[in-house]
XYZ file of C-alpha atoms in Angstrom:
766
model
C 24.773 21.518 21.005
C 25.162 17.611 20.390
C 27.794 17.336 22.938
C 25.612 18.841 25.613
C 22.673 16.618 24.264
C 24.791 13.308 24.904
C 25.591 14.483 28.496
C 22.158 15.119 29.255
C 21.264 11.693 27.880
C 24.166 9.693 29.733
C 23.131 11.320 32.921
C 19.726 10.575 32.308
C 20.737 6.788 31.837
C 22.405 6.827 35.123
C 19.920 8.294 37.175
C 17.685 5.976 35.799
C 19.933 2.806 36.530
C 20.732 4.061 39.961
C 16.948 4.591 41.076
C 15.731 1.068 39.420
C 18.945 -1.091 39.614
C 17.749 -4.304 41.573
C 20.364 -4.960 44.428
C 20.403 -7.369 47.509
C 18.774 -4.195 49.433
C 16.050 -3.861 46.637
C 15.643 -0.945 44.483
C 14.506 2.946 44.828
C 12.223 3.816 42.389
C 10.844 2.847 39.049
C 11.062 5.433 36.385
C 8.937 5.560 33.181
C 10.361 7.979 30.576
C 7.629 7.400 28.177
C 5.782 10.777 28.825
C 8.513 12.804 27.006
C 7.635 14.253 23.390
C 7.215 11.366 20.989
C 9.168 8.517 22.984
C 9.159 6.504 19.823
C 11.349 8.492 17.967
C 13.186 10.841 20.411
C 15.935 10.592 23.009
C 15.490 10.421 26.562
C 16.622 13.801 27.366
C 15.181 16.433 25.406
C 16.196 20.153 25.007
C 13.473 22.626 26.578
C 13.310 24.506 23.018
C 12.491 20.777 21.399
C 9.871 20.108 24.057
C 8.183 23.257 23.614
C 8.197 23.155 19.880
C 6.718 19.822 19.920
C 3.855 20.805 22.324
C 3.200 23.824 20.256
C 2.844 21.981 17.028
C 1.913 18.722 17.782
C 1.023 18.380 21.511
C -2.245 16.032 22.012
C -5.251 16.514 24.186
C -3.913 13.690 26.455
C -0.778 15.374 26.905
C -2.313 18.331 27.948
C -4.160 16.105 30.366
C -0.909 14.631 31.618
C 0.563 17.739 32.585
C -2.073 18.679 34.592
C -0.307 17.031 37.035
C 3.519 17.908 36.310
C 5.640 19.647 38.658
C 9.530 20.139 38.912
C 10.757 17.637 41.537
C 14.684 17.628 40.837
C 17.476 19.660 39.066
C 16.931 23.171 38.083
C 13.517 23.696 39.807
C 13.411 27.301 38.664
C 13.856 25.895 35.023
C 11.204 23.701 35.406
C 8.792 26.169 36.565
C 9.501 28.252 33.740
C 9.226 25.112 31.271
C 5.804 24.475 32.681
C 4.735 28.194 32.659
C 5.771 28.373 28.967
C 3.299 25.529 28.454
C -0.001 27.204 29.956
C -1.095 28.335 26.579
C -0.820 24.550 25.479
C -2.669 23.292 28.480
C -5.293 25.801 29.220
C -7.223 27.755 26.615
C -8.721 31.071 27.490
C -11.863 30.306 24.880
C -13.692 27.114 24.625
C -11.996 25.202 22.439
C -14.634 23.196 20.494
C -12.384 21.316 18.212
C -10.332 19.950 21.324
C -13.468 19.500 22.974
C -14.813 17.129 19.823
C -11.502 15.349 19.969
C -11.726 14.430 23.832
C -15.199 13.336 23.029
C -13.801 11.090 20.140
C -11.425 9.718 22.740
C -13.835 8.730 25.257
C -16.379 7.357 22.568
C -13.859 4.686 21.371
C -13.850 3.408 24.954
C -16.486 0.501 25.579
C -18.991 1.581 27.907
C -20.360 -1.973 28.623
C -20.413 -2.280 32.626
C -19.107 -5.031 34.312
C -22.039 -7.323 34.930
C -21.227 -9.657 37.724
C -18.028 -10.398 40.121
C -17.048 -13.028 37.669
C -15.603 -10.949 35.598
C -13.313 -9.512 38.430
C -10.754 -12.060 38.165
C -7.530 -10.835 36.013
C -9.421 -7.394 35.945
C -6.692 -4.270 35.564
C -7.918 -1.762 38.364
C -5.974 1.153 36.807
C -6.773 0.670 32.833
C -9.774 -1.625 33.134
C -13.325 -0.589 32.990
C -14.229 1.801 35.857
C -10.739 2.016 37.033
C -8.538 4.868 37.936
C -7.707 5.838 34.589
C -11.385 6.666 34.021
C -11.570 8.808 37.140
C -8.634 10.507 36.007
C -10.105 11.057 32.427
C -13.442 11.972 34.282
C -11.830 15.079 35.683
C -8.964 15.857 34.080
C -11.340 16.434 30.546
C -13.378 18.794 32.340
C -10.265 20.697 33.614
C -9.172 20.935 30.166
C -12.534 22.467 29.001
C -12.961 24.949 31.893
C -9.850 25.462 33.782
C -8.840 28.079 30.664
C -11.724 30.312 31.767
C -11.680 29.031 35.812
C -7.818 29.594 36.678
C -9.192 27.921 40.161
C -9.683 24.349 38.644
C -5.852 24.163 37.619
C -4.839 21.503 40.234
C -2.180 18.858 39.892
C -4.211 17.016 42.737
C -7.114 15.135 41.777
C -9.092 15.242 44.779
C -8.643 18.993 44.820
C -9.511 19.364 41.271
C -12.527 17.249 42.180
C -13.648 19.622 44.741
C -12.762 22.574 42.829
C -15.296 21.374 40.034
C -17.792 20.640 42.936
C -17.602 24.297 44.096
C -18.011 25.603 40.330
C -20.638 23.909 39.851
C -19.667 21.645 37.124
C -20.168 18.416 39.074
C -22.442 17.830 41.527
C -21.799 17.254 45.407
C -23.057 14.029 45.149
C -20.559 12.961 42.181
C -17.656 14.511 43.594
C -18.194 12.434 46.991
C -18.504 9.245 44.834
C -15.454 10.008 42.810
C -13.537 10.698 45.808
C -14.424 7.369 47.465
C -14.189 5.444 44.433
C -10.483 7.183 43.954
C -9.418 6.197 47.423
C -10.453 2.611 47.248
C -8.795 1.649 43.914
C -5.677 3.338 45.103
C -5.657 1.331 48.434
C -6.249 -2.015 46.411
C -3.719 -0.891 44.145
C -0.983 -0.308 46.905
C -1.941 -3.564 48.151
C -1.245 -5.441 44.585
C 1.997 -3.488 44.688
C 3.169 -4.553 48.175
C 2.708 -8.502 47.074
C 6.255 -9.122 45.731
C 6.983 -5.625 45.507
C 5.458 -5.909 41.835
C 4.433 -2.833 39.456
C 1.024 -4.138 38.888
C -2.531 -3.180 38.931
C -4.177 -6.464 37.598
C -6.002 -8.640 40.122
C -5.247 -12.183 40.472
C -6.771 -14.701 38.195
C -7.376 -17.625 40.707
C -9.954 -17.127 43.399
C -7.220 -18.053 45.976
C -5.103 -15.643 45.044
C -7.587 -13.110 44.672
C -8.994 -14.166 48.516
C -5.510 -13.472 49.760
C -5.866 -9.924 48.200
C -9.148 -9.233 49.763
C -7.898 -10.356 53.084
C -4.809 -8.421 52.850
C -7.114 -4.913 51.986
C -9.115 -5.746 55.168
C -11.958 -7.717 53.865
C -13.421 -10.765 55.590
C -13.387 -12.899 52.642
C -13.335 -12.949 48.490
C -17.339 -12.274 48.157
C -17.396 -9.068 50.346
C -14.206 -7.790 48.609
C -15.874 -8.260 44.955
C -19.164 -7.100 46.237
C -17.578 -3.919 47.476
C -15.164 -3.684 44.310
C -17.864 -4.396 41.842
C -20.003 -1.447 43.216
C -17.209 1.023 43.215
C -16.209 0.322 39.421
C -19.988 0.572 38.106
C -20.366 3.710 39.797
C -17.122 5.067 38.096
C -18.309 3.660 34.813
C -21.742 5.447 35.253
C -20.386 8.866 35.760
C -17.770 8.066 32.991
C -20.430 7.060 30.870
C -22.402 10.270 31.547
C -19.833 12.248 30.090
C -20.806 13.604 26.768
C -23.685 11.100 26.787
C -25.338 12.617 23.647
C -22.615 11.842 21.272
C -22.694 8.854 19.565
C -20.719 5.743 20.288
C -17.605 5.038 18.280
C -16.212 1.802 20.020
C -17.878 -0.687 17.976
C -17.818 -3.751 19.800
C -15.160 -2.806 22.246
C -12.717 0.066 23.240
C -10.173 1.711 20.695
C -7.693 4.192 22.366
C -4.500 5.051 21.217
C -3.645 7.871 23.931
C -0.816 7.715 26.296
C 2.046 5.340 26.032
C 0.725 2.275 26.891
C -1.573 -0.454 25.096
C -4.832 -0.557 27.069
C -5.804 -3.971 27.745
C -9.373 -3.390 26.289
C -8.109 -2.082 23.059
C -5.549 -4.962 23.087
C -8.605 -7.509 23.190
C -10.776 -5.320 20.535
C -7.822 -5.407 18.117
C -7.676 -9.332 18.455
C -11.171 -9.804 18.370
C -11.060 -7.618 14.807
C -8.522 -9.900 13.341
C -5.151 -8.023 14.155
C -2.550 -10.550 15.476
C -0.089 -7.725 16.572
C -2.179 -5.497 18.390
C 1.348 -3.796 20.096
C 2.668 -2.885 16.509
C -1.066 -1.547 15.614
C -0.693 0.376 18.839
C 2.649 1.984 17.896
C 1.669 2.730 14.245
C -1.308 4.555 15.534
C 0.170 6.348 18.234
C 2.909 7.483 15.672
C 0.195 9.092 13.741
C -0.907 11.042 16.726
C 2.245 12.197 17.811
C 2.531 13.695 14.078
C 5.453 12.099 12.825
C 4.241 12.557 9.202
C 3.458 15.472 7.401
C -0.154 14.416 6.956
C -0.748 14.299 10.581
C 1.321 17.120 11.911
C -1.858 19.725 11.658
C -3.916 19.541 14.816
C -7.143 19.393 12.779
C -5.561 16.185 10.995
C -5.097 14.505 14.330
C -8.719 15.389 15.611
C -10.187 13.943 12.204
C -7.898 10.822 12.560
C -9.591 10.027 16.141
C -13.050 10.481 15.050
C -11.924 8.238 11.808
C -9.480 5.481 13.781
C -12.652 3.004 14.463
C -14.167 3.124 11.082
C -10.446 2.847 9.504
C -9.534 -0.202 11.499
C -13.063 -1.953 11.039
C -12.467 -1.505 7.205
C -8.680 -2.797 7.234
C -9.920 -5.885 9.435
C -12.169 -7.092 6.766
C -8.891 -7.587 4.345
C -7.228 -11.008 4.388
C -4.733 -9.792 6.596
C -5.331 -6.687 8.640
C -1.888 -6.207 10.089
C -0.154 -6.258 6.470
C -2.997 -3.738 5.327
C -2.405 -1.321 8.471
C 1.339 -1.360 7.678
C 0.534 -0.517 3.897
C -1.683 2.101 4.919
C 1.250 3.428 7.251
C 3.428 3.502 3.993
C 0.841 5.520 2.057
C 0.224 8.087 4.898
C 3.879 8.651 5.371
C 4.410 10.007 1.857
C 0.826 12.603 2.077
C 1.667 16.064 1.918
C -1.197 17.092 4.156
C -4.136 14.993 5.716
C -7.113 17.185 6.532
C -8.647 16.685 3.035
C -7.981 13.227 2.973
C -8.973 12.303 6.132
C -12.388 14.086 5.445
C -12.812 12.277 2.318
C -12.357 8.859 3.435
C -14.570 9.805 6.760
C -17.271 10.874 4.742
C -17.040 8.209 1.990
C -17.091 4.505 3.183
C -16.861 2.901 -0.540
C -13.845 5.130 -0.818
C -12.450 3.971 2.102
C -13.096 0.232 1.408
C -11.289 0.671 -2.009
C -8.232 1.840 -0.392
C -8.458 -1.007 2.431
C -8.697 -3.271 -0.785
C -5.592 -1.792 -2.474
C -3.694 -2.135 0.870
C -4.534 -5.330 1.935
C -5.295 -7.425 -1.171
C -2.557 -6.027 -3.694
C 0.799 -5.213 -2.243
C 2.191 -4.181 -5.534
C -0.842 -1.369 -6.013
C -0.315 -0.371 -2.515
C 3.501 0.289 -3.044
C 2.751 2.042 -6.282
C -0.177 4.192 -4.391
C 2.693 4.856 -1.632
C 5.222 5.946 -3.993
C 2.587 8.197 -5.849
C -0.295 9.519 -3.346
C -1.574 11.367 -6.238
C -2.776 8.548 -7.519
C -5.384 8.338 -4.829
C -7.337 11.159 -6.578
C -8.412 8.813 -9.158
C -10.328 6.798 -6.715
C -12.067 10.065 -5.618
C -14.311 10.260 -8.713
C -17.158 8.418 -9.768
C -15.131 7.233 -12.891
C -13.568 4.926 -11.127
C -16.264 2.624 -11.396
C -17.456 3.795 -15.019
C -16.705 1.518 -18.152
C -13.547 2.597 -19.827
C -13.513 3.523 -23.753
C -11.185 1.132 -25.799
C -8.965 4.113 -26.497
C -7.578 7.103 -24.462
C -7.037 10.525 -26.107
C -4.672 11.861 -23.917
C -3.651 14.504 -26.499
C -6.076 17.071 -25.335
C -4.539 16.687 -21.660
C -0.779 16.810 -22.857
C -0.054 18.598 -25.740
C -1.454 21.868 -24.586
C 1.401 21.502 -21.721
C 4.117 21.957 -24.507
C 5.541 25.568 -23.919
C 6.555 26.992 -27.136
C 10.540 27.216 -26.358
C 10.397 23.190 -26.558
C 10.998 22.151 -22.879
C 8.952 18.928 -22.643
C 9.567 18.015 -19.337
C 6.013 19.207 -18.239
C 4.347 17.223 -20.901
C 6.252 14.161 -20.071
C 5.321 14.484 -16.385
C 1.488 15.143 -17.420
C 1.442 12.103 -19.699
C 2.900 10.044 -17.146
C 0.189 11.168 -14.319
C -2.568 10.616 -16.998
C -1.339 7.294 -18.086
C -0.391 5.896 -14.517
C -3.923 7.128 -13.307
C -5.385 5.076 -16.455
C -3.332 2.053 -15.538
C -4.093 2.215 -12.122
C -7.784 2.521 -12.734
C -7.880 -0.498 -15.106
C -6.384 -2.947 -12.226
C -8.918 -1.545 -9.927
C -11.619 -2.513 -12.152
C -10.217 -5.865 -12.519
C -10.245 -6.267 -8.732
C -13.898 -5.087 -8.444
C -15.018 -7.408 -11.058
C -15.988 -4.377 -13.448
C -14.205 -5.730 -16.372
C -12.282 -8.948 -17.166
C -8.510 -9.804 -17.514
C -8.749 -10.216 -21.201
C -10.584 -6.569 -21.682
C -8.115 -5.423 -19.246
C -5.113 -6.690 -21.424
C -6.610 -4.788 -24.349
C -7.048 -1.758 -22.428
C -3.818 -1.654 -21.454
C -2.164 -2.111 -24.913
C -4.323 0.621 -26.299
C -3.249 2.803 -23.822
C 0.775 1.911 -24.148
C 0.033 2.408 -27.887
C -1.473 6.029 -27.493
C 1.166 7.271 -25.036
C 3.989 5.723 -27.248
C 2.407 7.671 -30.487
C 2.172 10.707 -28.682
C 5.613 10.779 -26.887
C 7.077 10.047 -30.287
C 5.374 12.907 -31.785
C 6.294 15.359 -29.358
C 10.133 14.080 -28.697
C 10.434 13.776 -32.667
C 9.229 17.521 -32.856
C 11.828 18.676 -30.231
C 14.495 16.378 -31.636
C 13.822 18.312 -35.135
C 14.082 21.790 -33.567
C 17.722 20.737 -32.516
C 18.936 18.609 -35.481
C 16.686 19.325 -38.347
C 15.409 16.830 -40.708
C 16.586 13.972 -42.973
C 15.201 14.406 -46.606
C 13.182 11.405 -47.875
C 13.545 9.365 -44.751
C 11.204 7.788 -42.204
C 11.576 5.781 -39.189
C 8.746 3.480 -37.618
C 8.725 1.299 -34.384
C 7.431 -2.607 -34.422
C 5.979 -4.001 -31.391
C 6.815 -7.828 -30.417
C 5.632 -9.888 -27.778
C 2.691 -8.922 -25.606
C 2.822 -5.353 -27.007
C 2.370 -6.874 -30.172
C -0.038 -9.406 -29.423
C -2.520 -6.804 -27.769
C -1.803 -8.732 -24.393
C -0.022 -6.310 -21.934
C -0.266 -7.000 -18.319
C 0.447 -5.029 -15.197
C 4.487 -4.191 -15.365
C 4.825 -5.650 -18.908
C 7.886 -4.537 -20.804
C 7.374 -2.600 -24.312
C 9.483 -4.863 -26.860
C 10.333 -2.831 -29.741
C 12.277 -2.471 -32.871
C 13.048 0.479 -34.764
C 13.444 0.567 -38.281
C 14.285 3.374 -40.851
C 14.381 4.053 -44.660
C 16.611 6.957 -46.402
C 17.730 7.904 -49.780
C 21.010 6.915 -49.938
C 22.254 10.444 -51.422
C 21.390 11.893 -47.924
C 24.464 12.729 -46.061
C 23.082 14.590 -42.655
C 20.236 16.310 -41.186
C 19.426 19.957 -42.199
C 19.369 21.529 -38.687
C 21.638 23.831 -36.537
C 23.162 20.800 -35.250
C 23.181 18.233 -38.299
C 23.778 14.563 -37.618
C 24.657 11.745 -40.050
C 21.672 9.308 -40.866
C 22.703 6.209 -38.561
C 23.237 8.577 -35.596
C 20.177 10.681 -36.242
C 17.955 7.674 -35.943
C 19.822 5.984 -33.181
C 19.647 8.776 -31.052
C 16.034 9.985 -31.674
C 15.113 6.093 -30.743
C 17.148 6.710 -27.727
C 15.293 9.795 -26.719
C 11.769 8.085 -27.342
C 12.883 5.073 -24.996
C 14.111 7.456 -22.447
C 11.074 9.596 -22.485
C 9.008 6.467 -21.620
C 11.252 4.667 -19.409
C 13.511 7.061 -17.274
C 11.703 7.483 -13.978
C 10.483 10.824 -12.672
C 8.649 12.244 -9.452
C 5.426 10.806 -11.340
C 6.974 7.591 -11.591
C 7.854 5.767 -15.074
C 5.835 4.673 -17.855
C 7.235 1.527 -19.237
C 10.406 -0.677 -19.339
C 11.475 -0.798 -23.071
C 13.439 -3.613 -24.662
C 14.744 -3.501 -27.746
C 16.902 -6.527 -27.821
C 14.573 -8.383 -30.266
C 16.364 -6.117 -33.287
C 18.734 -8.010 -35.651
C 21.992 -9.425 -34.045
C 20.484 -8.503 -30.664
C 22.443 -6.541 -28.154
C 25.454 -6.234 -30.401
C 23.608 -4.683 -33.192
C 22.608 -1.443 -34.269
C 19.582 0.138 -32.151
C 17.821 1.457 -35.406
C 18.089 -0.830 -38.572
C 17.323 0.251 -42.120
C 14.230 -1.908 -43.336
C 15.653 -3.412 -46.138
C 18.353 -4.769 -44.228
C 15.827 -5.920 -41.570
C 13.993 -7.806 -44.125
C 17.213 -9.515 -45.428
C 18.578 -10.302 -41.927
C 15.137 -12.083 -41.579
C 15.239 -13.694 -44.849
C 18.946 -15.061 -44.887
C 20.257 -14.935 -41.443
C 17.236 -15.217 -38.720
C 17.375 -17.938 -35.973
C 14.041 -19.744 -35.506
C 13.277 -18.337 -32.675
C 13.281 -14.870 -34.408
C 10.715 -16.107 -36.922
C 8.391 -17.298 -34.399
C 8.821 -13.935 -32.345
C 7.937 -12.371 -35.854
C 4.730 -13.785 -35.739
C 3.559 -11.488 -33.037
C 5.217 -8.426 -34.656
C 3.044 -5.138 -35.720
C 4.179 -1.606 -36.569
C 2.568 0.687 -33.997
C 4.271 3.962 -34.814
C 5.231 5.984 -37.958
C 3.749 7.144 -41.159
C 1.293 5.015 -42.188
C 2.333 4.065 -45.579
C 5.508 2.833 -44.262
C 3.653 0.640 -41.532
C 1.646 -0.678 -44.169
C 4.821 -1.757 -46.340
C 6.563 -3.315 -43.197
C 3.198 -5.532 -42.497
C 3.474 -6.450 -46.107
C 7.067 -7.475 -45.409
C 6.490 -9.388 -42.302
C 3.598 -11.416 -44.157
C 5.786 -12.180 -47.286
C 8.784 -13.469 -44.730
C 6.166 -15.480 -42.623
C 4.814 -17.174 -45.956
C 7.913 -17.872 -47.490
C 8.857 -20.717 -44.578
C 8.858 -23.878 -45.857
C 11.503 -26.088 -44.055
C 8.736 -27.733 -41.325
C 11.103 -30.324 -40.094
C 13.889 -27.596 -39.335
C 11.510 -25.452 -37.383
C 10.201 -28.388 -35.379
C 13.537 -29.721 -34.303
C 14.814 -25.908 -33.784
C 11.568 -25.412 -31.686
C 11.862 -28.383 -29.475
C 15.629 -28.018 -28.793
C 14.940 -24.127 -27.854
C 12.312 -25.260 -25.456
C 14.811 -27.934 -23.835
C 17.466 -24.973 -23.440
C 14.958 -22.719 -21.827
C 13.763 -25.347 -19.045
C 17.591 -26.392 -18.739
C 18.509 -22.562 -17.943
C 15.217 -21.720 -15.975
C 16.068 -20.575 -12.302
C 12.732 -19.931 -11.437
C 10.967 -23.160 -11.002
C 7.840 -22.001 -8.804
C 4.739 -23.544 -9.766
C 3.542 -19.825 -10.046
C 5.948 -19.219 -12.855
C 2.954 -19.201 -15.255
C 4.810 -18.140 -18.249
C 7.776 -20.433 -17.927
C 6.654 -23.857 -16.399
C 6.034 -26.894 -18.150
C 2.860 -26.869 -19.737
C 2.814 -22.766 -19.194
C 2.188 -19.687 -21.351
C 5.505 -20.120 -23.375
C 4.137 -23.788 -24.387
C 1.049 -22.401 -25.749
C 2.979 -19.818 -27.689
C 5.468 -22.203 -29.035
C 2.486 -24.732 -30.321
C 0.716 -22.121 -31.847
C 3.659 -20.153 -33.460
C 5.496 -23.273 -35.128
C 1.933 -23.921 -36.481
C 1.518 -20.369 -38.107
C 4.830 -20.612 -39.529
C 4.679 -24.246 -40.899
C 1.571 -23.729 -42.362
C 1.282 -20.008 -43.577
C 3.088 -20.940 -46.951
C -0.197 -22.326 -48.057
C -2.702 -20.621 -45.696
C -1.827 -16.920 -44.937
C -5.179 -16.313 -42.752
C -3.962 -18.203 -39.937
C -1.491 -15.641 -38.985
C -2.438 -13.452 -36.295
C -0.546 -11.431 -33.592
C -2.640 -12.384 -31.150
C -2.277 -15.630 -29.291
C -6.034 -16.159 -28.951
C -6.897 -15.165 -32.403
C -3.815 -17.525 -34.075
C -5.329 -20.390 -31.946
C -9.107 -19.790 -33.184
C -7.646 -19.130 -36.685
C -5.942 -22.742 -36.719
C -8.960 -24.130 -35.775
C -11.155 -23.013 -38.326
C -8.254 -23.978 -40.803
C -8.595 -27.620 -39.478
C -4.854 -27.178 -38.450
C -5.857 -27.940 -34.996
C -8.579 -30.337 -34.552
C -11.694 -29.252 -32.455
C -10.897 -31.201 -29.227
C -7.241 -30.058 -29.233
C -8.082 -26.206 -30.038
C -10.840 -26.140 -27.418
C -8.580 -27.642 -24.732
C -5.757 -24.889 -25.586
C -8.189 -22.162 -25.627
C -9.372 -23.134 -22.189
C -5.945 -23.595 -20.749
C -5.158 -19.837 -22.666
C -7.771 -18.306 -20.733
C -7.124 -19.540 -17.324
C -3.288 -18.895 -17.286
C -3.564 -15.781 -18.791
C -6.164 -14.719 -16.168
C -3.851 -16.210 -13.495
C -0.763 -14.679 -14.729
C -2.671 -11.064 -14.813
C -4.071 -11.648 -11.195
C -0.682 -12.273 -9.890
C 0.639 -9.398 -11.636
C -2.026 -7.322 -9.990
C -1.162 -8.617 -6.508
C 2.282 -8.303 -6.981
C 4.621 -11.165 -8.256
C 7.938 -10.288 -6.336
C 5.644 -10.564 -3.211
C 4.226 -13.827 -4.237
C 7.667 -15.292 -4.957
C 8.125 -14.796 -0.836
C 7.258 -17.335 1.415
C 6.203 -15.509 4.225
C 3.721 -13.503 2.199
C 2.362 -16.499 -0.144
C -0.169 -18.192 1.870
C -2.205 -14.551 2.622
C -1.847 -13.395 -1.249
C -3.217 -17.137 -2.056
C -6.230 -16.117 -0.134
C -6.402 -12.749 -1.627
C -6.351 -14.635 -5.357
C -9.191 -16.810 -3.923
C -10.980 -13.870 -2.969
C -10.935 -12.317 -6.436
C -11.894 -15.525 -8.419
C -14.797 -17.926 -8.762
C -13.018 -20.642 -6.921
C -13.711 -21.451 -3.414
C -10.553 -22.828 -2.206
C -6.771 -22.280 -3.257
C -6.584 -26.152 -3.728
C -9.142 -25.740 -6.332
C -7.286 -23.273 -8.552
C -3.809 -25.392 -7.592
C -6.071 -28.118 -9.189
C -7.074 -26.406 -12.135
C -3.707 -25.007 -12.801
C -2.401 -28.525 -12.723
C -5.075 -29.745 -14.944
C -4.636 -27.164 -17.488
C -0.910 -27.433 -17.830
C -0.863 -31.088 -18.113
C -3.619 -30.553 -20.708
C -1.147 -28.298 -22.677
C 1.740 -30.911 -22.267
C -0.084 -33.440 -23.953
C -0.814 -31.056 -27.056
C 2.649 -30.166 -27.010
C 3.627 -33.602 -27.328
C 1.189 -34.317 -29.812
C 2.691 -31.318 -31.914
C 6.226 -31.941 -31.402
C 5.979 -35.937 -31.024
C 8.149 -36.712 -33.980
C 10.911 -35.051 -32.576
C 10.465 -35.625 -28.911
C 10.632 -39.240 -29.777
């Protein structure tokens, strides 16, 4: 029970304090509790049942090795013996466990086998964890006990020297090897004792200075430091030779240094290797990787998963080390791993497919936004597996064949919505990956994202409307359409863009209600249908969400009805619309509904835009509106590409104003696309060639920059502690050599836009 557990924890704390507390008389014993099951996530006193379950389900080979030397020493000795007896099947396998042997091989092969070449390397050497040290002797003997003692019980000795003799007697090691191991072990233990007698310190590290090392040499019975170093070097290299002979036919996995994540402390050589690879926090790396081996996540609870992970570790860390910030990339990978339901297939895939692993590292290291997305929806990983990830993407997506068949006859559309989300999110993910891989540029990506959004929107409209009609029937002689505004209307969608929409309908005045079993009057009918469509697009599910929907551009904004009659919509635009609403209208286009009604609305929009004649009022309103936006702007960062002075909004203001001011005598300048409108204004000589070229260059650069920031993650970009790292990512995925070059180009382009803005609006600005 909880009460018993708390009593045990408090008793353990008291015992540790009594034994380890420093008083005027010194202390009794140092106590290390980190060998309990998963010490990073368990209390210091663990129930017998919990421990047994842990070792049965998640016990690691290094823990089997640790239990070789375990014995009960206090408390209920009989209970301790029973506990150790219950672990016999975990420790000793009757049949040769080749999977376990492979795991042990992997651990050993990740330790650098480079010998100590000269005595100068001995200053500061760790005689327990360093090359040729006590730990390697223990590993040499205990791994062979794990392999053979299941079949030969006489090898099951907790005392290392007795185990060494037993291995020799069974013919598993030679007599000469046994003698050399015995001599080395006793020698190193003697030096260990001498080191710890100095100042009563818990240390295994030799002094770094020659003078202090000479003191140790004399204290250990040597005449001088040279004699001591020669003897120690001989012992360490002897141990290393025997250690290197273990599984000598297996390929080395240690890269240019050791990478060991067994046990409960960071090996000095592993610490050095991680730092050399570029990890700034080796201890954090050790804690994360150790957590995987403890089976804390579903993906690492299976023994085979952990064995694959051990084999994969050098390859994984090496690949992550090639990212801008390896520590950050590893943390993101850890979050992704946490959500995976299983690990065997995943680890097998990335172990055998370096390109796939590099894809994953690219996402984890360079794009925190995509990394979080992948962590929330690990199924997106499937889209990286196929070769399609690098294939050109078609300009439109026929999701119909993938989704329409999922709709059951009874009208439950949840399966359809989930399948649509999954398919669409995979495509959005794929588009962004291809931008990072320079397979497509950001302009193409925007068009693809827009085509995808329109296809998904039309598909969901069709299915939701079908389900809605089943419940509420139809309204005779009526239609509803949707108009896209903003980036959706201009075919310039970016990652995480909202869909700006306005819903319109027409109906015969004589129709009072729908003809279904649950009839609705027209205004309520269309309002609820539009609401259902928006919810289907924006509501989050297990498969994520599709798009945020913004319908505030409808007449009278938030206070107006969600769906407006077509005639009233155009009457509003003609008589009541603000200038900013007319500017927004330059990017409006129908995206769903009956074709004939869409055509009629297109003509109505064009008629509205070509009927505006008060150029002076347009200019005054546009300038005042821009001034108000600048005054109210909260984010004044230079990386606010859209709203900063000289940014994308200023380009849009210039082009939208010029279209409104000139469309009444030349409707060919109208286009919902910003780039197309700019080029048409140039062709019509409304913008001179130099001004148009300057604006086009700025537009394309700023749209590229905004798209890349959206991929990397604008929310992360705003965090000062991440910004310098993410700026390096931006450079990596650009044609620029340094971030200073990007900033200089950004400042140059926004200055050019400011000059053009002044030229267009100077009469009012003055």
